[in-house]
Amino acid sequence: MNMRNYQLLPGKPGEQRLATEATRLTLLNDPMLNRGTAFTLEERKTFHLVGLLPSAVTSIDEQVKHCYAQYEQQPDDESKNRFLTALQDRNEILFYRLLSEHLFEMLPIVYDPTIAKAIEHYSHEYRRPRGVYLSIDHPNAIEEALRNFGAGPEEIDLIVATDAEEILGIGDWGVGGMDISVGKLAVYTAAAGIDPARVIPVMLDVGTNRESLLNDPFYLGNRHARVRGARYDAFIAAYVKAATKLFPNALLHWEDFGPGNARRILEKYRAQICTFNDDVQGTGAITLAGIFSAMKVSGQALRDQRVVIFGSGTAGIGNADQIRAAMMQEGLSRDEATRCFWCVDIQGLLTDNMGSELRDFQVPYARPASEVAKWKHDMPNGGISLAEVVRQVHPTIMIGTSTAPGTFTEAIVKDMASHVERPIIFPISNPTTLMEATPPNLINWTDGRALIATGVPWRPITYKGITYSTGQANNALLYPGLGLGAIVARARQVSDGMLMAAARAVAGLVDIHQPGASLLPHVENLREVSATVAVEVAKTAAAEGLARAKLPNVIQQVQNMMWQPVYPQVVVKQEVRV
């Protein structure tokens, strides 16, 4: 039984047709059906809205101008986030129209970094449910809960789920993590045209270890410590089984899981179903896109690079995995490619004698202790510091995912640059206060030779008459298009080849021949970037035998799939003829 107030009907490419039995306030209270003062006089009569709206009939363009004026009046970013959330709760189409017209400005408001504050206040500012909440205390209710969302098996393309253990650098926020799933889907829709009526945000509530939440009388999630081990794994397995049974075409996206679970879950399911983890794979793929551009500038081959990863958690090793896969595509064996990496974490350079100090996903990159026995063990715990690694390795690429500000020091950067003509330095930790180094310093310390990408936007820098544009390694440049391509192809899984195709597509959108050119496209062009990425991802899925859909004209099929924020045609359900 479909519990939503509407049914999706076939329509023109990129548009919606909805059938509904809803009328009066029921219709006005449904954000997918409500269009406020844009209801025509005829529609008001048809759906019994006469007298329930002000007299004026306005266009969606007039509504956008009105909403943007209200948005600009908000005193701070948190207030702007609340305003946009309220608009989405009231009128989803208008929300996406406003967001799409001001995407560069509003992206940091609806997602990282402002959404972090919304998550922290979730239980205290709770307004209305959105998506599906699954509780580890009621695993037998998972299928029932997903059915209650009211969508049929052909009506869902994408599900974003989180257990909220490791959110945006703010950690474990329990049930408040639902805002992460909602926000991620908003970016998918605004950037790549994923139909908001064909997605589900999911909160996997396994408890929380944050004492302030457990002791907060207003907290809305499970009031116990995080469940781990076999019970946790069984809960995840039950979710995957139910989601793939009910929505067999859906891409399952994992978001903000802790390092102990993120990679483990991905590796368990990625060969079985169409699934993706942005923190592990997306971060690595967008970094790889920047490196592809840097290779064009330097005229070098990726297989010849020496890579230092500083901050070897989920994101850092995710970077290493994606770069290593690209090196293997250039002819290196897995072992040869792995030996191109030196991974440094809080205990120093990862070495194979660290035993239980190493996480399972770090083990493949641990260097032989015998290889570095004569290096300086210059950390208090006897570890080998980043500075010593740079002295010994002479890296060509240095990537920062440590959230340790200022750790790419002038001495370290100059040491690196003294051995490399075009040092590739990506301090991609964010926000700005946690960056390993800033672009102005890197440009100065390397006399303008450094090839830079950062995790935050940065204004252009002029040095010795050349203006340097710093590319932002923003995952939003990649994952929306990757998801769209997988959906268009009805991909059986998200392969390394598809991720690499996405990275190459992003890199192909920049002109690196101008001195100081950005290594990555500007975030302002997300819709164009996403369409380009989607085409290459779908083509690769087909070439690898992973596409269940036929792709006779993939460019047109991608365009057709991209939903537009226009009010749908809504018809009375009884009038629908099967």
XYZ file of C-alpha atoms in Angstrom:
578
model
C 0.000 0.000 0.000
C 1.307 3.463 -0.930
C 1.165 5.742 2.131
C 2.378 8.918 0.383
C -0.185 11.510 -0.661
C 0.812 11.127 -4.289
C 1.731 8.599 -6.931
C 4.485 9.174 -9.508
C 3.253 9.032 -13.083
C 5.168 8.871 -16.367
C 5.935 12.353 -17.660
C 8.184 14.393 -19.896
C 11.951 13.994 -19.359
C 13.119 15.887 -16.293
C 9.611 16.693 -15.085
C 7.126 15.171 -12.679
C 3.520 14.121 -13.019
C 1.787 13.335 -9.768
C -1.602 11.846 -9.047
C -3.180 12.544 -5.681
C -6.383 12.175 -3.720
C -5.232 14.940 -1.361
C -7.271 18.136 -1.181
C -7.661 21.146 1.100
C -5.181 21.393 3.975
C -3.888 17.867 3.404
C -2.574 18.978 0.026
C -1.210 22.297 1.338
C 0.631 20.464 4.124
C 2.450 18.121 1.723
C 5.724 19.763 0.616
C 5.848 17.830 -2.666
C 2.310 18.931 -3.625
C 2.089 22.389 -2.102
C 2.882 25.351 -4.353
C 1.360 28.056 -2.161
C 0.192 31.136 -4.012
C 1.271 29.612 -7.342
C -1.910 27.499 -7.438
C -4.037 28.814 -10.301
C -7.671 29.720 -9.787
C -8.677 26.549 -11.625
C -6.398 24.389 -9.439
C -7.765 26.019 -6.305
C -11.257 25.008 -7.378
C -10.205 21.476 -8.399
C -8.416 20.743 -5.118
C -10.868 22.616 -2.836
C -8.409 25.367 -1.952
C -10.742 28.304 -2.508
C -10.446 30.597 0.477
C -7.433 28.758 1.896
C -4.861 30.976 0.148
C -4.421 34.729 -0.381
C -6.116 36.024 -3.521
C -2.997 36.761 -5.571
C -1.736 34.120 -8.006
C 2.042 34.298 -8.389
C 4.594 32.540 -10.575
C 7.414 30.418 -9.205
C 9.884 33.095 -10.360
C 8.072 35.691 -8.255
C 8.087 33.291 -5.315
C 11.845 32.764 -5.683
C 12.490 36.517 -5.593
C 10.302 36.850 -2.499
C 12.039 33.942 -0.741
C 15.515 35.183 -1.605
C 14.668 38.582 -0.129
C 13.564 36.821 3.066
C 16.728 34.700 3.021
C 18.932 37.783 2.801
C 17.217 39.254 5.846
C 18.342 36.365 8.060
C 20.973 37.608 10.532
C 23.431 34.688 10.361
C 24.162 31.368 8.675
C 22.283 29.289 11.256
C 19.176 31.413 10.751
C 19.546 30.998 6.991
C 19.726 27.242 7.445
C 16.535 27.299 9.521
C 14.815 29.425 6.900
C 15.748 27.034 4.079
C 14.776 23.979 6.133
C 11.374 25.519 6.856
C 10.939 26.280 3.156
C 11.798 22.689 2.235
C 9.287 21.453 4.804
C 6.630 23.701 3.313
C 7.288 23.710 -0.446
C 9.967 21.346 -1.738
C 9.878 22.488 -5.382
C 10.293 26.138 -4.453
C 13.147 25.204 -2.094
C 15.042 23.490 -4.907
C 14.351 26.287 -7.376
C 15.781 28.817 -4.919
C 18.735 26.557 -4.090
C 19.553 25.844 -7.738
C 19.570 29.557 -8.616
C 21.888 30.410 -5.716
C 23.747 27.124 -5.320
C 27.260 28.465 -4.773
C 26.006 30.814 -2.065
C 23.675 28.356 -0.358
C 25.637 25.092 -0.566
C 27.597 25.864 2.637
C 24.276 26.704 4.325
C 22.313 23.553 3.478
C 25.356 21.328 3.990
C 28.905 21.598 5.275
C 29.726 23.587 7.393
C 26.487 25.195 8.659
C 24.554 21.948 8.864
C 26.782 20.904 11.759
C 25.023 23.419 14.010
C 21.614 22.196 12.877
C 22.638 18.652 13.801
C 23.781 19.711 17.262
C 20.387 21.373 17.884
C 18.304 18.697 16.140
C 16.343 17.395 19.141
C 15.731 20.881 20.528
C 14.547 22.342 17.211
C 12.718 19.302 15.838
C 9.928 20.357 13.510
C 8.696 17.451 11.409
C 9.866 13.946 10.467
C 11.604 13.523 7.129
C 12.750 10.173 5.775
C 12.905 6.864 7.638
C 14.235 6.273 11.162
C 15.453 2.706 11.783
C 16.212 1.581 15.322
C 18.674 -1.130 16.299
C 16.313 -1.875 19.191
C 13.623 -2.921 16.696
C 15.442 -4.705 13.864
C 12.357 -6.698 12.939
C 10.598 -3.453 12.037
C 13.093 -2.374 9.337
C 11.101 -3.638 6.375
C 7.867 -2.317 7.832
C 9.443 1.112 8.336
C 10.743 1.273 4.765
C 7.368 0.147 3.421
C 5.668 2.861 5.462
C 7.573 5.472 3.459
C 5.033 4.614 0.821
C 7.149 4.205 -2.318
C 6.887 1.361 -4.781
C 9.821 -0.759 -5.997
C 10.309 1.324 -9.167
C 9.931 4.689 -7.424
C 13.226 5.014 -5.525
C 16.622 5.689 -7.148
C 18.776 6.669 -4.174
C 18.910 6.101 -0.407
C 21.373 7.971 1.813
C 21.877 6.380 5.230
C 24.013 7.391 8.195
C 24.631 6.085 11.691
C 26.014 9.545 12.577
C 29.136 8.381 14.395
C 31.635 10.654 12.654
C 29.853 13.770 11.382
C 31.754 16.552 9.631
C 34.464 16.737 12.231
C 31.951 17.167 15.094
C 31.733 13.467 15.867
C 28.841 11.436 17.240
C 25.481 13.225 17.284
C 23.083 10.322 17.312
C 19.662 10.822 15.771
C 20.572 14.377 14.750
C 22.509 12.765 11.937
C 19.262 12.536 9.984
C 20.030 16.083 8.846
C 23.183 14.727 7.178
C 21.166 12.320 5.050
C 18.647 15.038 4.201
C 21.375 17.561 3.392
C 23.335 15.134 1.233
C 20.225 14.389 -0.808
C 19.579 18.120 -1.224
C 23.003 18.448 -2.850
C 22.327 15.419 -5.076
C 19.134 17.099 -6.288
C 20.462 20.631 -6.699
C 23.737 19.572 -8.334
C 22.671 16.578 -10.428
C 18.918 16.721 -10.729
C 18.162 13.585 -8.735
C 14.374 13.646 -8.385
C 13.555 14.485 -4.718
C 10.428 12.309 -4.950
C 12.649 9.312 -5.746
C 14.993 9.398 -2.748
C 14.905 8.369 0.907
C 17.023 9.783 3.753
C 17.621 7.134 6.415
C 18.817 7.402 10.010
C 20.308 4.174 11.379
C 19.877 4.807 15.106
C 22.295 2.526 16.938
C 22.608 4.754 20.002
C 25.143 7.415 20.878
C 28.230 7.701 23.048
C 27.807 11.429 23.586
C 26.964 11.867 27.262
C 25.365 15.267 26.736
C 22.779 13.631 24.460
C 22.159 10.644 26.723
C 21.460 13.038 29.597
C 19.429 15.515 27.557
C 15.710 15.175 28.408
C 14.816 16.420 24.906
C 17.004 13.939 23.012
C 14.893 12.065 20.446
C 17.101 9.073 19.664
C 17.827 5.744 21.355
C 19.004 6.594 24.847
C 21.853 4.107 25.185
C 25.489 3.701 24.185
C 26.352 2.801 20.609
C 25.849 -0.849 19.839
C 28.825 -2.547 18.203
C 29.905 -6.023 17.157
C 27.648 -8.795 15.876
C 24.391 -7.035 16.774
C 25.450 -3.938 14.822
C 26.484 -5.994 11.796
C 23.186 -7.891 11.862
C 21.304 -4.569 11.919
C 23.241 -3.273 8.891
C 22.673 -6.568 7.080
C 18.923 -6.376 7.796
C 18.820 -2.824 6.444
C 20.664 -3.793 3.238
C 18.416 -6.830 2.739
C 15.200 -4.850 3.201
C 16.308 -1.840 1.146
C 17.474 -3.913 -1.819
C 14.345 -6.095 -1.656
C 11.913 -3.176 -1.613
C 13.874 -0.841 -3.913
C 15.947 -3.032 -6.226
C 17.096 -0.136 -8.431
C 18.314 2.101 -5.611
C 21.897 3.196 -5.057
C 22.706 2.798 -1.340
C 24.908 5.653 -0.138
C 26.683 5.449 3.248
C 27.543 8.724 4.978
C 29.557 9.713 8.065
C 30.142 6.282 9.558
C 32.991 5.905 12.027
C 36.390 4.638 10.837
C 35.776 1.269 12.467
C 32.709 0.663 10.290
C 32.830 2.815 7.160
C 35.357 0.882 5.119
C 34.375 -2.490 6.553
C 30.731 -2.058 5.512
C 31.704 -0.772 2.084
C 34.068 -3.670 1.394
C 31.477 -6.193 2.536
C 28.726 -4.980 0.196
C 30.317 -3.134 -2.722
C 30.677 -6.254 -4.898
C 27.135 -7.425 -4.080
C 24.997 -4.317 -4.590
C 25.121 -0.801 -6.036
C 26.629 1.092 -3.119
C 28.987 3.986 -2.397
C 30.646 5.716 0.563
C 31.470 9.359 -0.108
C 33.871 9.708 2.831
C 35.955 6.768 1.614
C 35.536 6.853 -2.168
C 34.295 10.343 -3.013
C 37.057 12.138 -1.125
C 39.659 9.978 -2.808
C 38.143 10.410 -6.263
C 37.949 14.218 -6.132
C 41.545 14.340 -4.904
C 42.488 12.055 -7.779
C 40.791 14.475 -10.182
C 43.046 17.256 -8.926
C 46.086 15.003 -9.289
C 45.127 14.108 -12.872
C 45.149 17.842 -13.650
C 48.481 18.282 -11.846
C 49.988 15.479 -13.931
C 49.030 17.377 -17.090
C 50.718 20.527 -15.773
C 53.900 18.746 -14.678
C 54.041 16.452 -17.698
C 54.645 13.447 -15.460
C 53.084 10.005 -15.154
C 51.092 9.108 -12.063
C 52.901 5.783 -11.783
C 56.165 7.639 -11.093
C 54.901 9.650 -8.108
C 55.946 9.384 -4.463
C 52.933 10.157 -2.295
C 52.859 11.184 1.362
C 49.461 11.023 3.058
C 49.354 13.030 6.287
C 46.319 11.956 8.290
C 45.705 8.288 7.563
C 42.135 7.837 8.701
C 39.137 6.971 6.558
C 39.605 9.943 4.208
C 43.398 9.686 4.012
C 43.477 5.990 3.154
C 40.505 6.555 0.849
C 42.743 8.969 -1.048
C 45.527 6.411 -1.156
C 43.178 3.702 -2.458
C 41.897 5.808 -5.345
C 45.358 7.031 -6.377
C 46.724 3.497 -6.119
C 43.947 2.170 -8.372
C 44.839 4.802 -10.973
C 48.529 3.834 -10.752
C 47.563 0.215 -11.362
C 45.604 1.318 -14.421
C 48.909 2.778 -15.668
C 50.554 -0.621 -15.420
C 51.871 -1.004 -11.880
C 51.087 -4.132 -9.900
C 49.161 -3.728 -6.660
C 52.339 -4.190 -4.608
C 54.302 -1.771 -6.776
C 51.599 0.863 -6.491
C 51.292 0.388 -2.722
C 55.021 1.023 -2.330
C 54.520 4.515 -3.789
C 52.837 5.638 -0.529
C 54.130 6.777 2.847
C 51.202 7.214 5.241
C 51.621 9.257 8.412
C 49.113 9.359 11.255
C 49.101 10.561 14.855
C 51.761 7.989 15.842
C 53.987 8.966 12.912
C 54.852 7.009 9.780
C 52.846 3.798 9.654
C 55.191 0.801 9.895
C 54.513 -2.907 9.993
C 55.771 -3.346 13.565
C 53.000 -1.198 15.082
C 50.710 -4.172 15.681
C 47.348 -3.236 17.173
C 48.073 0.478 16.728
C 47.235 -0.004 13.043
C 43.645 -0.115 11.833
C 42.859 -2.894 9.391
C 42.612 -0.509 6.454
C 46.012 1.021 7.285
C 47.887 -2.287 7.308
C 48.473 -2.557 3.527
C 50.238 0.830 3.520
C 52.493 0.240 6.528
C 56.141 0.466 5.491
C 58.572 -2.308 6.530
C 60.176 -1.334 9.839
C 63.519 -2.569 8.511
C 63.318 -0.077 5.632
C 63.194 2.907 7.998
C 65.325 1.586 10.870
C 68.088 4.162 10.234
C 65.713 7.103 9.851
C 65.371 9.559 12.714
C 62.701 8.432 15.138
C 62.101 12.011 16.216
C 58.656 11.846 17.829
C 58.217 11.525 21.622
C 56.772 8.031 21.212
C 59.638 6.924 18.997
C 57.686 7.428 15.797
C 58.903 9.022 12.579
C 57.611 12.549 11.949
C 56.259 14.083 8.765
C 59.385 16.239 8.507
C 61.645 13.160 8.568
C 59.479 11.371 6.022
C 59.740 14.344 3.649
C 63.525 14.513 4.184
C 63.948 10.854 3.342
C 61.321 10.303 0.634
C 61.470 13.535 -1.396
C 57.745 13.224 -2.161
C 56.216 14.601 -5.329
C 52.715 14.674 -3.816
C 51.735 15.584 -0.243
C 48.101 15.317 0.837
C 46.778 16.578 4.160
C 43.690 15.002 5.707
C 44.843 15.396 9.309
C 42.787 18.373 10.573
C 46.061 19.396 12.265
C 46.466 23.100 11.398
C 49.782 24.482 10.234
C 51.553 21.119 10.069
C 52.779 21.681 6.505
C 55.398 24.076 7.827
C 57.644 26.361 5.811
C 60.638 24.085 6.498
C 58.783 20.945 5.362
C 57.369 22.588 2.222
C 60.714 24.119 1.240
C 62.432 20.775 1.782
C 59.905 19.104 -0.508
C 60.154 21.856 -3.134
C 63.961 21.687 -3.201
C 63.769 18.229 -4.771
C 60.687 18.614 -7.000
C 60.090 21.026 -9.861
C 56.294 21.190 -9.388
C 55.421 19.981 -5.869
C 51.788 18.859 -5.620
C 50.431 19.891 -2.223
C 46.808 19.338 -1.252
C 45.939 20.541 2.288
C 42.330 19.378 2.078
C 41.362 19.377 5.751
C 38.488 21.717 6.535
C 37.315 24.119 7.812
C 39.928 26.814 7.228
C 41.082 26.750 10.855
C 42.152 23.102 10.471
C 44.097 23.407 7.193
C 47.642 22.027 7.131
C 48.771 25.134 5.208
C 47.219 28.038 3.322
C 47.602 28.638 -0.424
C 49.340 32.052 -0.025
C 52.041 30.457 2.124
C 52.470 27.508 -0.220
C 52.809 29.828 -3.214
C 55.374 31.975 -1.400
C 57.386 29.098 0.039
C 57.694 27.396 -3.369
C 58.193 30.569 -5.436
C 54.912 29.927 -7.236
C 55.779 26.359 -8.264
C 53.341 24.456 -6.034
C 50.254 22.868 -7.583
C 47.556 23.278 -4.957
C 44.039 22.117 -4.152
C 42.311 22.751 -0.836
C 39.261 21.460 0.984
C 37.772 24.950 1.332
C 37.185 27.729 -1.194
C 40.037 30.213 -1.493
C 40.217 33.568 -3.194
C 42.708 34.060 -6.087
C 46.290 34.926 -5.145
C 48.578 37.195 -7.165
C 52.287 36.426 -6.915
C 54.970 37.963 -9.164
C 52.386 39.072 -11.679
C 50.590 35.698 -11.952
C 47.130 35.149 -10.513
C 46.749 31.692 -8.964
C 43.260 30.179 -8.738
C 43.087 27.472 -6.089
C 40.843 24.534 -6.872
C 38.571 23.267 -4.116
C 38.576 19.489 -3.638
C 34.869 19.580 -2.888
C 33.180 16.165 -3.051
C 30.086 17.886 -4.447
C 31.973 18.154 -7.743
C 31.958 14.373 -7.999
C 29.410 12.346 -6.035
C 26.208 13.886 -7.478
C 27.319 13.083 -11.026
C 28.579 9.665 -9.972
C 25.194 8.894 -8.437
C 23.333 10.184 -11.476
C 25.464 8.079 -13.824
C 24.915 4.956 -11.731
C 21.155 5.608 -11.697
C 20.939 6.200 -15.452
C 22.879 2.975 -16.099
C 20.984 1.056 -13.395
C 24.456 -0.078 -12.360
C 24.860 -3.348 -10.471
C 27.692 -1.824 -8.451
C 29.948 1.235 -8.247
C 33.322 0.039 -9.509
C 36.800 1.529 -9.240
C 36.560 2.098 -12.979
C 33.431 4.203 -12.541
C 35.105 6.236 -9.796
C 38.146 6.784 -12.001
C 35.933 7.808 -14.909
C 34.278 10.361 -12.616
C 37.669 11.739 -11.562
C 38.889 12.019 -15.167
C 35.649 13.719 -16.194
C 36.064 16.346 -13.462
C 39.717 16.907 -14.422
C 38.743 17.227 -18.071
C 36.610 20.279 -17.339
C 39.535 22.579 -16.484
C 41.983 24.302 -18.816
C 45.354 23.925 -17.126
C 47.386 25.656 -19.843
C 47.103 29.131 -18.323
C 49.718 29.874 -15.610
C 48.069 29.708 -12.185
C 44.985 27.880 -13.490
C 42.811 25.957 -11.053
C 43.280 22.194 -10.990
C 39.541 21.644 -10.445
C 36.333 23.184 -11.829
C 34.608 25.928 -9.898
C 31.752 24.862 -7.653
C 29.502 27.445 -9.353
C 29.219 25.064 -12.332
C 27.992 22.008 -10.431
C 25.106 21.185 -12.756
C 27.385 21.113 -15.820
C 30.047 19.145 -13.950
C 27.514 16.589 -12.707
C 26.082 15.983 -16.176
C 29.559 15.460 -17.635
C 30.536 13.094 -14.831
C 27.288 11.141 -15.145
C 27.813 10.490 -18.850
C 31.307 9.079 -18.324
C 30.235 7.001 -15.320
C 27.296 5.486 -17.217
C 29.514 4.736 -20.233
C 32.036 3.004 -17.985
C 29.322 0.966 -16.263
C 28.189 -0.236 -19.685
C 31.750 -0.986 -20.838
C 32.390 -3.031 -17.687
C 29.165 -5.005 -18.071
C 27.662 -3.431 -14.949
C 24.768 -1.564 -16.609
C 21.322 -3.139 -16.433
C 19.820 -0.351 -18.573
C 20.365 -0.018 -22.311
C 22.221 3.188 -23.208
C 21.625 3.987 -26.886
C 22.077 7.739 -26.334
C 23.671 8.209 -22.951
C 24.055 11.998 -23.202
C 20.344 12.460 -23.860
C 19.439 9.854 -21.252
C 21.412 11.754 -18.608
C 19.701 15.000 -19.587
C 16.302 13.297 -19.492
C 16.965 11.946 -16.016
C 17.895 15.361 -14.565
C 14.839 16.620 -12.690
C 14.057 20.320 -12.960
C 12.575 22.383 -10.095
C 9.285 23.275 -11.782
C 5.878 22.650 -10.350
C 4.655 19.234 -11.462
C 1.410 18.526 -13.217
C -0.892 17.292 -10.449
C -4.028 15.374 -11.343
C -6.826 13.972 -9.245
C -6.050 10.319 -8.666
C -9.487 9.071 -9.653
C -8.924 10.575 -13.105
C -5.833 8.447 -13.753
C -6.446 5.691 -16.291
C -4.257 2.601 -16.047
